[in-house]
Short mmCIF file of C-alpha atoms and ligand atoms in Angstrom, two decimals:
data_model
loop_
_atom_site.label_atom_id
_atom_site.label_comp_id
_atom_site.label_asym_id
_atom_site.label_seq_id
_atom_site.Cartn_x
_atom_site.Cartn_y
_atom_site.Cartn_z
CA MET A 1 62.79 63.95 -97.58
CA PRO A 2 59.35 65.07 -98.79
CA PRO A 3 58.47 68.73 -98.48
CA LEU A 4 56.88 69.75 -95.24
CA SER A 5 53.62 70.78 -96.93
CA THR A 6 53.13 67.25 -98.37
CA SER A 7 53.62 65.63 -94.95
CA LEU A 8 51.18 68.07 -93.42
CA SER A 9 48.48 67.39 -96.02
CA GLU A 10 49.05 63.63 -95.61
CA LEU A 11 48.70 64.02 -91.90
CA ALA A 12 45.49 66.01 -92.33
CA ALA A 13 44.09 63.31 -94.64
CA ARG A 14 44.99 60.61 -92.11
CA VAL A 15 43.30 62.57 -89.31
CA ALA A 16 40.17 62.96 -91.45
CA GLU A 17 40.23 59.22 -92.18
CA LEU A 18 40.47 58.39 -88.49
CA GLU A 19 37.66 60.84 -87.75
CA ALA A 20 35.44 59.14 -90.34
CA GLU A 21 36.31 55.70 -88.98
CA ARG A 22 35.50 56.83 -85.48
CA GLU A 23 32.17 58.21 -86.62
CA MET A 24 31.41 54.99 -88.48
CA THR A 25 32.24 52.87 -85.41
CA LEU A 26 30.06 55.13 -83.29
CA ARG A 27 27.18 54.89 -85.75
CA LEU A 28 27.52 51.10 -85.92
CA ALA A 29 27.45 50.91 -82.14
CA GLN A 30 24.20 52.86 -82.18
CA THR A 31 22.58 50.93 -85.03
CA ASP A 32 20.60 47.73 -85.03
CA SER A 33 22.44 45.54 -87.53
CA LEU A 34 19.34 43.79 -88.93
CA THR A 35 17.17 46.82 -89.66
CA GLY A 36 19.57 49.75 -89.74
CA LEU A 37 17.42 51.56 -87.18
CA VAL A 38 18.70 53.16 -83.99
CA ASN A 39 19.23 50.41 -81.39
CA ARG A 40 17.87 50.29 -77.87
CA GLY A 41 21.02 51.57 -76.20
CA ALA A 42 21.19 54.69 -78.34
CA PHE A 43 17.42 55.17 -78.28
CA THR A 44 17.16 55.90 -74.55
CA GLY A 45 19.93 58.52 -74.59
CA SER A 46 18.51 60.23 -77.64
CA LEU A 47 14.98 60.26 -76.19
CA CYS A 48 16.27 62.02 -73.06
CA GLU A 49 18.07 64.62 -75.18
CA ARG A 50 14.95 65.21 -77.24
CA LEU A 51 12.85 65.75 -74.14
CA GLU A 52 15.37 68.29 -72.78
CA ALA A 53 15.30 70.19 -76.07
CA ALA A 54 11.48 70.11 -76.19
CA ARG A 55 11.30 71.30 -72.60
CA ALA A 56 13.50 74.29 -73.44
CA ALA A 57 11.59 75.07 -76.65
CA GLY A 58 8.11 74.43 -75.21
CA THR A 59 7.31 71.78 -77.86
CA SER A 60 5.96 68.22 -77.74
CA VAL A 61 7.54 64.80 -78.24
CA ALA A 62 5.36 61.82 -79.17
CA LEU A 63 6.65 58.32 -78.49
CA PHE A 64 4.98 55.55 -80.50
CA ILE A 65 5.80 52.00 -79.41
CA ILE A 66 5.01 49.35 -81.98
CA ASP A 67 4.74 45.63 -81.41
CA LEU A 68 4.01 42.95 -84.00
CA ASP A 69 1.14 40.55 -83.39
CA ARG A 70 1.76 36.83 -83.75
CA PHE A 71 5.37 37.36 -84.81
CA LYS A 72 6.46 34.28 -82.87
CA ASN A 73 4.02 32.24 -84.84
CA LEU A 74 5.56 33.37 -88.13
CA ASN A 75 9.03 32.60 -86.79
CA ASP A 76 7.90 29.13 -85.79
CA THR A 77 6.17 28.29 -89.06
CA LEU A 78 8.44 29.94 -91.67
CA GLY A 79 11.71 29.98 -89.73
CA HIS A 80 13.96 32.64 -88.25
CA HIS A 81 15.31 33.81 -91.58
CA ALA A 82 11.78 34.65 -92.75
CA GLY A 83 11.21 36.43 -89.44
CA ASP A 84 14.38 38.48 -90.00
CA MET A 85 13.27 39.38 -93.52
CA LEU A 86 9.97 40.69 -92.20
CA LEU A 87 11.67 42.69 -89.43
CA ALA A 88 14.10 44.22 -91.94
CA GLU A 89 11.22 45.17 -94.24
CA LEU A 90 9.24 46.75 -91.40
CA GLY A 91 12.38 48.60 -90.31
CA GLN A 92 12.65 50.05 -93.80
CA ARG A 93 8.99 51.10 -93.77
CA LEU A 94 9.55 52.92 -90.48
CA LEU A 95 12.68 54.63 -91.82
CA ASP A 96 10.65 55.82 -94.80
CA GLU A 97 7.95 57.09 -92.46
CA ALA A 98 10.35 59.01 -90.20
CA GLY A 99 10.63 62.62 -91.33
CA PRO A 100 13.61 64.95 -90.70
CA GLY A 101 14.39 65.22 -87.00
CA GLU A 102 12.33 62.11 -86.18
CA MET A 103 13.81 58.87 -84.91
CA ALA A 104 12.92 55.26 -85.76
CA ALA A 105 14.37 52.62 -83.45
CA ARG A 106 14.25 48.89 -82.86
CA LEU A 107 13.81 48.26 -79.15
CA GLY A 108 14.41 44.52 -79.45
CA GLY A 109 12.69 41.43 -80.87
CA ASP A 110 9.63 42.57 -82.74
CA GLU A 111 9.29 45.87 -80.86
CA PHE A 112 9.93 49.20 -82.56
CA ALA A 113 9.62 52.88 -81.68
CA LEU A 114 9.05 56.09 -83.55
CA VAL A 115 9.75 59.45 -81.94
CA THR A 116 8.15 62.54 -83.50
CA GLN A 117 7.10 66.08 -82.61
CA ASP A 118 3.38 65.35 -83.06
CA ALA A 119 1.26 67.05 -80.40
CA ASP A 120 -1.85 65.19 -81.60
CA PRO A 121 -0.70 61.68 -82.45
CA ALA A 122 -3.97 60.16 -83.76
CA ALA A 123 -3.39 60.59 -87.49
CA ARG A 124 0.16 59.26 -87.25
CA ALA A 125 -0.93 56.26 -85.18
CA GLU A 126 -3.57 55.39 -87.79
CA ARG A 127 -0.92 55.61 -90.50
CA LEU A 128 1.52 53.41 -88.60
CA VAL A 129 -1.10 50.70 -88.22
CA ALA A 130 -1.78 50.88 -91.96
CA ILE A 131 1.93 50.84 -92.88
CA LEU A 132 2.55 47.81 -90.69
CA SER A 133 -0.25 45.76 -92.15
CA GLN A 134 0.82 46.01 -95.80
CA PRO A 135 1.47 42.46 -97.00
CA GLN A 136 4.96 41.28 -97.81
CA VAL A 137 5.99 38.32 -99.94
CA ILE A 138 8.35 35.94 -98.13
CA TYR A 139 9.45 32.71 -99.82
CA GLY A 140 6.68 33.20 -102.36
CA ARG A 141 4.03 33.50 -99.66
CA ALA A 142 2.13 36.70 -98.98
CA VAL A 143 2.54 37.41 -95.29
CA SER A 144 0.20 39.99 -93.78
CA PRO A 145 1.93 41.38 -90.72
CA ALA A 146 -0.13 43.23 -88.15
CA GLY A 147 1.10 45.44 -85.40
CA SER A 148 -0.32 47.31 -82.45
CA VAL A 149 0.70 50.83 -81.50
CA GLY A 150 0.72 52.61 -78.15
CA VAL A 151 1.54 56.30 -77.90
CA ALA A 152 2.24 58.82 -75.16
CA VAL A 153 3.08 62.52 -75.56
CA PHE A 154 5.54 64.67 -73.60
CA PRO A 155 4.79 66.86 -71.65
CA ARG A 156 1.04 66.13 -71.67
CA ASP A 157 1.23 62.49 -70.52
CA ALA A 158 4.62 62.29 -68.81
CA GLY A 159 7.33 64.52 -67.39
CA ASP A 160 10.37 62.37 -68.17
CA ALA A 161 11.63 59.66 -70.50
CA ALA A 162 11.02 56.77 -68.12
CA ASP A 163 7.37 57.74 -67.54
CA LEU A 164 6.87 58.43 -71.24
CA GLN A 165 8.05 54.91 -72.10
CA ARG A 166 6.00 53.34 -69.34
CA HIS A 167 2.84 55.13 -70.46
CA ALA A 168 3.36 54.33 -74.14
CA ASP A 169 3.86 50.68 -73.12
CA GLN A 170 0.70 50.75 -71.07
CA ALA A 171 -1.23 52.15 -74.04
CA LEU A 172 0.32 49.47 -76.28
CA TYR A 173 -0.79 46.76 -73.91
CA ARG A 174 -4.33 48.14 -74.08
CA ALA A 175 -4.18 48.33 -77.88
CA LYS A 176 -3.11 44.68 -78.03
CA SER A 177 -5.79 43.42 -75.68
CA GLY A 178 -8.54 45.71 -76.96
CA GLY A 179 -9.04 43.87 -80.23
CA GLY A 180 -10.38 47.09 -81.76
CA ARG A 181 -8.57 49.68 -83.85
CA ARG A 182 -5.06 48.45 -82.92
CA TRP A 183 -3.72 51.71 -81.56
CA GLN A 184 -4.23 53.48 -78.28
CA ALA A 185 -3.13 56.83 -76.87
CA PHE A 186 -2.35 57.16 -73.19
CA ASP A 187 -5.32 58.83 -71.46
CA GLU A 188 -6.93 59.59 -68.10
CA ALA A 189 -8.50 56.16 -67.81
CA LEU A 190 -5.12 54.50 -68.32
CA ARG A 191 -3.56 56.84 -65.77
CA LEU A 192 -6.11 55.78 -63.14
CA GLU A 193 -5.71 52.14 -64.11
CA GLY A 194 -1.95 52.51 -63.70
CA ILE A 195 -2.32 53.90 -60.19
CA HIS A 196 -4.74 51.13 -59.24
CA ARG A 197 -2.40 48.55 -60.70
CA ARG A 198 0.64 49.85 -58.85
CA THR A 199 -1.30 49.65 -55.59
CA LEU A 200 -2.29 46.08 -56.40
CA GLU A 201 1.34 45.29 -57.29
CA ASP A 202 2.55 46.51 -53.91
CA GLU A 203 -0.18 44.56 -52.18
CA LEU A 204 0.67 41.38 -54.09
CA ARG A 205 4.32 41.63 -53.06
CA ARG A 206 3.18 41.75 -49.44
CA ALA A 207 0.48 39.10 -49.91
CA ILE A 208 2.91 36.27 -50.61
CA PRO A 209 4.86 36.39 -47.32
CA ALA A 210 1.64 37.33 -45.50
CA GLY A 211 0.10 34.02 -46.58
CA GLU A 212 -2.90 35.61 -48.32
CA LEU A 213 -2.61 33.22 -51.28
CA ALA A 214 -4.34 29.91 -50.78
CA PRO A 215 -4.96 26.81 -52.84
CA TRP A 216 -8.58 26.07 -53.78
CA TYR A 217 -9.63 22.77 -55.28
CA GLN A 218 -11.93 21.57 -58.03
CA PRO A 219 -12.75 17.86 -58.28
CA ILE A 220 -11.82 15.80 -61.34
CA VAL A 221 -14.37 13.08 -61.97
CA ASP A 222 -14.10 9.65 -63.61
CA SER A 223 -16.50 9.70 -66.57
CA MET A 224 -17.54 6.08 -66.24
CA THR A 225 -18.13 5.82 -62.50
CA GLY A 226 -18.77 9.49 -61.74
CA ARG A 227 -16.41 9.13 -58.79
CA MET A 228 -14.09 11.99 -57.78
CA VAL A 229 -10.60 10.72 -58.62
CA GLY A 230 -8.56 13.86 -58.29
CA VAL A 231 -8.43 17.59 -57.69
CA GLU A 232 -7.00 20.52 -59.61
CA VAL A 233 -5.31 23.11 -57.44
CA LEU A 234 -6.43 26.66 -58.29
CA VAL A 235 -4.93 29.63 -56.48
CA ARG A 236 -7.06 32.32 -54.80
CA TRP A 237 -5.99 35.58 -53.20
CA ASN A 238 -7.74 36.51 -49.98
CA HIS A 239 -7.32 40.26 -50.39
CA PRO A 240 -7.78 42.08 -47.07
CA GLU A 241 -10.09 44.75 -48.59
CA GLN A 242 -11.27 43.42 -51.94
CA GLY A 243 -12.12 39.94 -50.72
CA LEU A 244 -11.51 36.85 -52.78
CA LEU A 245 -9.66 37.45 -56.06
CA ALA A 246 -9.50 34.95 -58.94
CA PRO A 247 -6.19 34.27 -60.72
CA GLY A 248 -7.32 36.21 -63.80
CA VAL A 249 -6.86 39.41 -61.76
CA PHE A 250 -3.36 38.78 -60.48
CA VAL A 251 -1.61 35.86 -62.21
CA PRO A 252 -0.76 37.80 -65.44
CA MET A 253 0.48 40.68 -63.27
CA ALA A 254 2.53 38.29 -61.12
CA GLU A 255 4.06 36.85 -64.29
CA GLU A 256 5.09 40.31 -65.49
CA LEU A 257 6.52 41.25 -62.10
CA GLY A 258 8.47 38.01 -61.77
CA LEU A 259 6.43 37.04 -58.70
CA ILE A 260 4.73 34.01 -60.21
CA ARG A 261 7.43 31.57 -59.17
CA ALA A 262 7.09 32.57 -55.52
CA ILE A 263 3.31 32.20 -55.80
CA ASP A 264 3.48 28.81 -57.49
CA GLU A 265 5.94 27.57 -54.87
CA ALA A 266 3.80 28.77 -51.97
CA VAL A 267 0.65 27.27 -53.48
CA PHE A 268 2.46 24.02 -54.26
CA GLU A 269 3.71 23.63 -50.71
CA ALA A 270 0.34 24.37 -49.13
CA ALA A 271 -1.50 22.12 -51.59
CA CYS A 272 0.89 19.19 -51.04
CA ALA A 273 0.52 19.44 -47.29
CA GLN A 274 -3.25 19.63 -47.52
CA THR A 275 -3.81 16.89 -50.10
CA ALA A 276 -1.24 14.30 -48.97
CA PRO A 277 -3.68 12.84 -46.36
CA TRP A 278 -6.47 12.70 -48.97
CA VAL A 279 -4.23 10.58 -51.17
CA ALA A 280 -2.97 8.50 -48.24
CA ASP A 281 -6.56 7.78 -47.21
CA GLY A 282 -7.49 6.71 -50.73
CA LEU A 283 -9.97 9.57 -51.24
CA ILE A 284 -8.27 10.70 -54.47
CA GLU A 285 -5.46 9.51 -56.75
CA VAL A 286 -4.43 12.72 -58.48
CA VAL A 287 -3.40 16.21 -57.41
CA SER A 288 -3.00 18.46 -60.43
CA VAL A 289 -1.08 21.75 -60.14
CA ASN A 290 -0.71 24.62 -62.61
CA VAL A 291 2.70 26.03 -63.36
CA SER A 292 3.36 29.22 -65.21
CA PRO A 293 5.22 29.12 -68.53
CA ARG A 294 7.68 31.47 -66.78
CA ASP A 295 8.55 28.79 -64.22
CA LEU A 296 9.27 26.32 -66.98
CA LEU A 297 11.83 28.51 -68.70
CA ASP A 298 14.12 27.86 -65.74
CA PRO A 299 16.28 24.87 -66.79
CA ALA A 300 16.36 23.75 -63.14
CA PHE A 301 12.56 23.86 -62.77
CA SER A 302 11.93 20.09 -62.80
CA ARG A 303 14.89 19.32 -60.54
CA LYS A 304 13.75 21.91 -58.00
CA LEU A 305 10.15 20.71 -58.15
CA ILE A 306 11.21 17.13 -57.49
CA GLY A 307 13.33 18.37 -54.58
CA ARG A 308 10.42 20.31 -53.07
CA LEU A 309 8.05 17.40 -53.62
CA GLY A 310 10.46 15.13 -51.74
CA LYS A 311 10.03 17.30 -48.63
CA THR A 312 6.28 16.71 -48.64
CA ALA A 313 4.27 13.59 -47.90
CA LEU A 314 2.64 13.56 -51.34
CA PRO A 315 3.80 10.59 -53.45
CA ALA A 316 5.29 11.60 -56.82
CA THR A 317 2.91 9.28 -58.65
CA ALA A 318 -0.06 11.28 -57.35
CA LEU A 319 1.22 14.55 -58.78
CA THR A 320 0.28 15.98 -62.18
CA VAL A 321 1.90 19.15 -63.48
CA GLU A 322 -0.27 21.13 -65.92
CA ILE A 323 1.66 23.05 -68.54
CA THR A 324 0.52 25.11 -71.54
CA GLU A 325 1.73 25.00 -75.10
CA THR A 326 2.99 28.60 -74.87
CA PHE A 327 6.03 27.21 -73.17
CA LEU A 328 6.32 23.91 -75.02
CA LEU A 329 6.76 25.64 -78.34
CA GLN A 330 9.18 28.20 -77.03
CA ASP A 331 11.78 25.59 -76.25
CA MET A 332 10.94 22.02 -77.26
CA ALA A 333 14.28 20.62 -76.08
CA LEU A 334 13.93 22.10 -72.61
CA ALA A 335 10.28 21.01 -72.45
CA ARG A 336 11.32 17.45 -73.25
CA ARG A 337 14.00 17.49 -70.56
CA HIS A 338 11.51 18.71 -67.93
CA ILE A 339 8.85 16.17 -68.94
CA GLU A 340 11.31 13.27 -68.99
CA ARG A 341 12.88 14.23 -65.68
CA LEU A 342 9.44 14.45 -64.06
CA ALA A 343 8.25 11.21 -65.68
CA ALA A 344 11.34 9.39 -64.40
CA LYS A 345 10.15 10.20 -60.87
CA GLY A 346 6.59 9.17 -61.65
CA VAL A 347 5.19 12.70 -61.96
CA ASN A 348 2.61 13.02 -64.73
CA VAL A 349 2.55 15.98 -67.11
CA ALA A 350 -0.70 17.27 -68.61
CA LEU A 351 -1.06 19.61 -71.56
CA ASP A 352 -3.52 22.30 -70.40
CA ASP A 353 -5.95 24.40 -72.46
CA PHE A 354 -5.73 22.00 -75.40
CA GLY A 355 -7.55 23.31 -78.45
CA THR A 356 -6.92 27.02 -77.86
CA GLY A 357 -3.59 27.43 -79.63
CA TYR A 358 -2.17 26.78 -83.07
CA SER A 359 0.24 23.94 -82.78
CA ASN A 360 -0.71 21.73 -79.84
CA LEU A 361 -0.68 18.78 -82.20
CA ARG A 362 3.00 19.30 -82.85
CA ALA A 363 3.67 19.26 -79.13
CA LEU A 364 1.61 16.10 -78.75
CA MET A 365 3.39 14.33 -81.57
CA HIS A 366 6.88 15.17 -80.42
CA LEU A 367 6.72 15.12 -76.65
CA PRO A 368 6.00 12.26 -74.23
CA ILE A 369 2.77 13.79 -72.88
CA GLN A 370 0.31 11.35 -71.31
CA THR A 371 -2.60 13.63 -70.43
CA VAL A 372 -4.42 16.38 -72.28
CA LYS A 373 -6.98 18.79 -70.88
CA LEU A 374 -9.56 19.79 -73.48
CA ASP A 375 -10.27 23.49 -73.16
CA ARG A 376 -13.68 24.79 -72.12
CA SER A 377 -14.05 26.66 -75.42
CA LEU A 378 -14.20 23.27 -77.20
CA ILE A 379 -16.57 21.78 -74.65
CA ASP A 380 -19.05 24.67 -74.67
CA ASP A 381 -21.20 23.48 -77.56
CA VAL A 382 -20.54 19.80 -77.31
CA GLY A 383 -23.74 17.73 -77.18
CA ARG A 384 -25.69 20.68 -78.60
CA ASP A 385 -23.97 21.48 -81.89
CA ALA A 386 -23.51 18.50 -84.20
CA ARG A 387 -20.38 19.78 -85.92
CA VAL A 388 -18.61 20.61 -82.66
CA SER A 389 -19.63 17.25 -81.22
CA LYS A 390 -18.16 15.44 -84.22
CA LEU A 391 -14.94 17.41 -84.01
CA VAL A 392 -14.49 16.71 -80.31
CA ALA A 393 -15.37 13.04 -80.79
CA SER A 394 -12.69 12.70 -83.44
CA MET A 395 -10.17 14.49 -81.22
CA LEU A 396 -10.99 12.05 -78.43
CA HIS A 397 -10.57 9.17 -80.85
CA ALA A 398 -7.19 10.47 -82.05
CA ALA A 399 -5.96 10.98 -78.49
CA ARG A 400 -7.00 7.47 -77.49
CA SER A 401 -5.11 5.97 -80.39
CA LEU A 402 -2.01 7.81 -79.15
CA GLY A 403 -2.57 6.40 -75.67
CA VAL A 404 -3.18 9.86 -74.28
CA ARG A 405 -5.67 10.36 -71.43
CA ILE A 406 -8.24 13.11 -71.90
CA ILE A 407 -9.77 15.37 -69.26
CA ALA A 408 -12.60 17.64 -70.43
CA GLU A 409 -12.69 21.01 -68.67
CA GLY A 410 -15.57 23.37 -68.06
CA VAL A 411 -18.35 20.79 -68.19
CA GLU A 412 -21.38 22.79 -67.10
CA HIS A 413 -24.37 20.80 -68.36
CA GLU A 414 -25.64 17.30 -68.28
CA ALA A 415 -25.84 17.10 -72.07
CA GLN A 416 -22.10 17.81 -72.30
CA ALA A 417 -21.27 15.22 -69.66
CA LEU A 418 -23.35 12.52 -71.32
CA PHE A 419 -21.95 13.20 -74.75
CA LEU A 420 -18.36 13.24 -73.52
CA ARG A 421 -18.83 9.99 -71.68
CA SER A 422 -20.32 8.28 -74.72
CA ALA A 423 -17.47 9.62 -76.88
CA GLY A 424 -14.93 7.94 -74.60
CA CYS A 425 -13.61 10.92 -72.63
CA ASP A 426 -11.83 9.53 -69.54
CA ARG A 427 -12.28 12.30 -67.04
CA MET A 428 -14.24 15.50 -66.58
CA GLN A 429 -14.15 18.65 -64.55
CA GLY A 430 -16.56 21.57 -64.37
CA TYR A 431 -19.36 23.42 -62.61
CA PHE A 432 -21.75 20.55 -63.41
CA PHE A 433 -19.88 18.47 -60.85
CA ALA A 434 -18.54 21.15 -58.51
CA ARG A 435 -17.06 24.63 -58.50
CA PRO A 436 -13.59 25.28 -57.07
CA MET A 437 -13.75 25.44 -53.26
CA PRO A 438 -11.47 25.96 -50.24
CA GLY A 439 -9.53 23.03 -48.83
CA GLU A 440 -11.82 22.44 -45.85
CA ALA A 441 -14.90 22.21 -48.05
CA MET A 442 -13.10 19.93 -50.49
CA GLU A 443 -11.97 17.66 -47.72
CA ALA A 444 -15.46 17.51 -46.21
CA MET A 445 -16.91 16.64 -49.60
CA LEU A 446 -14.37 13.87 -50.12
CA ARG A 447 -14.51 12.44 -46.60
CA GLU A 448 -18.20 12.54 -46.06
CA ALA A 449 -18.73 11.37 -49.61
CA VAL A 450 -21.02 14.35 -50.04
CA ASN A 451 -20.35 13.38 -53.58
CA PRO A 452 -22.97 14.63 -55.98
CA SER A 453 -21.30 13.41 -59.10
CA PRO A 454 -22.18 9.67 -59.18
CA ALA A 455 -25.76 10.46 -58.35
CA ARG A 456 -25.93 13.21 -60.94
CA LEU A 457 -24.39 11.13 -63.69
CA ALA A 458 -26.37 8.03 -62.75
CA ALA A 459 -29.59 10.00 -62.68
CA ALA A 460 -28.74 11.50 -66.03
CA SER A 461 -28.10 8.22 -67.82
P1 C2E B 1 -7.10 26.66 -65.95
O1 C2E B 1 -5.89 25.94 -65.51
O2 C2E B 1 -7.61 26.39 -67.31
O3 C2E B 1 -8.20 26.38 -64.83
C1 C2E B 1 -9.56 26.15 -65.11
C2 C2E B 1 -10.36 27.40 -64.86
O4 C2E B 1 -11.69 27.18 -65.31
C3 C2E B 1 -10.47 27.77 -63.40
O5 C2E B 1 -10.53 29.18 -63.33
C4 C2E B 1 -11.80 27.17 -63.00
O6 C2E B 1 -12.38 27.80 -61.90
C5 C2E B 1 -12.60 27.42 -64.26
N1 C2E B 1 -13.70 26.48 -64.40
C6 C2E B 1 -13.78 25.21 -63.99
N2 C2E B 1 -14.93 24.63 -64.34
C7 C2E B 1 -15.63 25.58 -65.02
C8 C2E B 1 -16.93 25.59 -65.64
O7 C2E B 1 -17.67 24.62 -65.67
N3 C2E B 1 -17.30 26.74 -66.24
C9 C2E B 1 -16.50 27.84 -66.25
N4 C2E B 1 -16.95 28.93 -66.85
N5 C2E B 1 -15.28 27.86 -65.68
C10 C2E B 1 -14.85 26.73 -65.07
P2 C2E B 1 -9.66 29.99 -62.28
O8 C2E B 1 -9.60 29.29 -60.97
O9 C2E B 1 -10.17 31.39 -62.31
O10 C2E B 1 -8.21 29.93 -62.91
C11 C2E B 1 -7.93 30.59 -64.10
C12 C2E B 1 -6.56 30.26 -64.61
O11 C2E B 1 -5.54 30.77 -63.74
C13 C2E B 1 -6.28 28.75 -64.66
O12 C2E B 1 -6.86 28.25 -65.84
C14 C2E B 1 -4.78 28.71 -64.65
O13 C2E B 1 -4.27 28.93 -65.95
C15 C2E B 1 -4.43 29.91 -63.80
N6 C2E B 1 -4.07 29.44 -62.45
C16 C2E B 1 -4.89 29.02 -61.45
N7 C2E B 1 -4.18 28.67 -60.36
C17 C2E B 1 -2.86 28.85 -60.68
C18 C2E B 1 -1.61 28.67 -59.97
O14 C2E B 1 -1.56 28.24 -58.80
N8 C2E B 1 -0.47 28.98 -60.63
C19 C2E B 1 -0.49 29.44 -61.92
N9 C2E B 1 0.67 29.73 -62.51
N10 C2E B 1 -1.62 29.62 -62.61
C20 C2E B 1 -2.79 29.34 -62.00
CA1 CA B 2 -5.15 24.01 -65.41
CA1 CA B 3 -7.26 24.69 -68.63
#
């Protein structure tokens, strides 16, 4: 039998080992495995503790939230492994930046956080932007990452962790959309904007059941005959105090709040009911509806849409669903399933805003898309600028050889219309023909053939 002292020291060693193991497990549970930074779960708890300590000591806590720009694009072009390498590198840069007592965390995806005691965060924010944009070599290619930074300071900007995060996020959003110096501190203007936005959010939630959202219509014109052959459905919000609101004001917000599906469904139902007689009476052939990329991420989207369509009097062959490449590239397989399921029922799918993104061509090559809507930004200088005209003409040529139908959007002038027609563009839409209008006005225009387009195009040629 070994002496008692040996057993005791062995026991002590074993206890120490277990202690170390437990600590390691705990640390692993709190660490993001790719970057070695604190993970989201541990971040929130630690932020709360830091705020309590700062409250007691009368000091400040600055929360910087960092988000990479165009990270998805890098992932798509160089692959996920390259994306991971970049995230790991940026994680290391943040760890190097974090001083004693500061915390660097990965909040998920390409979003990071740094928590410091800075009372005036400007200098640090500048440095973070600079640190993020240092180039990195991945697979022999120099990649220049770029990030945006939003910052809020406790107790100046927020009284608790939830508000601090919300305000830093709000500042980040502004930094991303500002296009300026790439960082933004929470300030009085953002506070007011936040209050205004929350009011609008509450009102939007009520607006849907209250029936304040209505479909408006813009005619789609046949380039050759100038005849109105279809309509695009564009939602409008009849706000009780602010009057008519365009989708730019509330659609992005509805997407963030998860309300967009309810809006799209309500608009779809109302538009089908209103347009079915127009189609039945031979006034138009096409009713084109917009769906949010958010809707399309639902694997059951196409099945549900077909189900809802079946309850209306609109024939499936008259319906076009406009989708954007944002979604197509997120999940090509799901996109294909939706498009094929819709096509099997006779529903047409159009690729919207063509010419604004990076990789529409990939989507066109790999997916059975029959219609493309050329974005207004491409149409703007057509017929006026020789280079732009040539580019658009060759795009039209390429599309035709693929058997894809082209609709030009945002046609505002005669010169554009004439050029597009001569370059073989099938259909057009824009203020030159008519602005979006309420259903009654659209119906009157169609029925009474108060149809300015043939006359305008005929007069122009
Ligand atoms: P979009 O699908 O690209 O729609 C075309 C936009 O261009 C419309 O803006 C239309 O009014 C405008 N437009 C048409 N012709 C001209 C022109 O000649 N010149 C100029 N400057 N603009 C023209 P609107 O109605 O404000 O809609 C903006 C965006 O909101 C739409 O862009 C679409 O992405 C989205 N949206 C509209 N309705 C819905 C909807 O019911 N659901 C969803 N998810 N999104 C919608
Ligand atoms: Ca559209
Ligand atoms: Ca468009």
